[in-house]
Amino acid sequence: MKEYLTPDQYKLYNLIWSRFVASQMTPQVTDTMAVTITQNGVDFRANRSKVKFDGFTKVYKGSHG
C-alpha cells in the first residue's frame, strides 16, 4: 500500500490498520511486584513490573508501549 499513498495517507492507513489488528489480539500480561520494608519508622518501597506476554502491544504501541 505504501507505494500508492502519500506519506501522510500512509501514516493514517498504518494507524488504522495497526489498531484494527491490535483490537483482535489478547491483552498484554504483566507481572507486578511491590515490596515495602519498614526500618526505624521509615518505609522503603520498591516496585517492579515485567511483561510476560506482549499481546496487542506487539503490533500497536500507542500509549501502551
Short mmCIF file of C-alpha atoms in Angstrom, two decimals:
data_model
loop_
_atom_site.label_atom_id
_atom_site.label_comp_id
_atom_site.label_asym_id
_atom_site.label_seq_id
_atom_site.Cartn_x
_atom_site.Cartn_y
_atom_site.Cartn_z
CA MET A 1 0.00 0.00 0.00
CA LYS A 2 2.81 2.39 0.85
CA GLU A 3 3.80 2.90 -2.78
CA TYR A 4 0.27 4.06 -3.67
CA LEU A 5 -0.16 6.59 -0.87
CA THR A 6 1.37 9.90 0.12
CA PRO A 7 3.42 9.84 3.35
CA ASP A 8 0.54 11.40 5.35
CA GLN A 9 -2.01 9.00 3.86
CA TYR A 10 0.23 6.05 4.70
CA LYS A 11 0.64 7.20 8.31
CA LEU A 12 -3.15 7.31 8.68
CA TYR A 13 -3.57 3.94 6.94
CA ASN A 14 -0.90 2.36 9.16
CA LEU A 15 -2.51 3.76 12.32
CA ILE A 16 -5.95 2.40 11.37
CA TRP A 17 -4.55 -0.99 10.33
CA SER A 18 -2.45 -1.38 13.49
CA ARG A 19 -5.40 -0.50 15.74
CA PHE A 20 -7.65 -2.93 13.89
CA VAL A 21 -5.18 -5.81 14.18
CA ALA A 22 -4.48 -4.98 17.84
CA SER A 23 -8.20 -5.00 18.63
CA GLN A 24 -8.35 -8.65 17.56
CA MET A 25 -5.48 -9.70 19.84
CA THR A 26 -5.27 -10.61 23.52
CA PRO A 27 -4.20 -8.03 26.11
CA GLN A 28 -0.67 -7.68 27.42
CA VAL A 29 0.11 -9.78 30.52
CA THR A 30 2.32 -8.15 33.14
CA ASP A 31 3.67 -9.45 36.47
CA THR A 32 3.89 -6.73 39.09
CA MET A 33 5.60 -6.94 42.48
CA ALA A 34 5.60 -4.36 45.26
CA VAL A 35 7.77 -4.66 48.37
CA THR A 36 7.63 -2.44 51.44
CA ILE A 37 10.27 -2.63 54.16
CA THR A 38 9.95 -0.61 57.35
CA GLN A 39 13.02 0.16 59.41
CA ASN A 40 13.27 2.67 62.25
CA GLY A 41 9.87 4.13 61.33
CA VAL A 42 10.86 4.74 57.71
CA ASP A 43 9.11 2.92 54.83
CA PHE A 44 11.18 1.83 51.84
CA ARG A 45 9.17 0.80 48.79
CA ALA A 46 10.22 -0.90 45.60
CA ASN A 47 8.03 -1.74 42.60
CA ARG A 48 8.81 -3.84 39.55
CA SER A 49 6.83 -4.89 36.51
CA LYS A 50 7.81 -7.47 33.94
CA VAL A 51 5.98 -8.20 30.69
CA LYS A 52 5.16 -11.91 30.45
CA PHE A 53 3.27 -11.70 27.14
CA ASP A 54 3.29 -8.79 24.70
CA GLY A 55 -0.26 -9.30 23.46
CA PHE A 56 -1.60 -6.50 21.26
CA THR A 57 1.32 -4.20 22.16
CA LYS A 58 3.47 -6.30 19.83
CA VAL A 59 1.54 -4.72 16.93
CA TYR A 60 0.25 -1.46 18.37
CA LYS A 61 2.50 0.55 20.66
CA GLY A 62 0.21 3.59 21.04
CA SER A 63 0.14 4.77 24.62
CA HIS A 64 0.87 1.26 25.91
CA GLY A 65 4.47 0.85 24.98
#
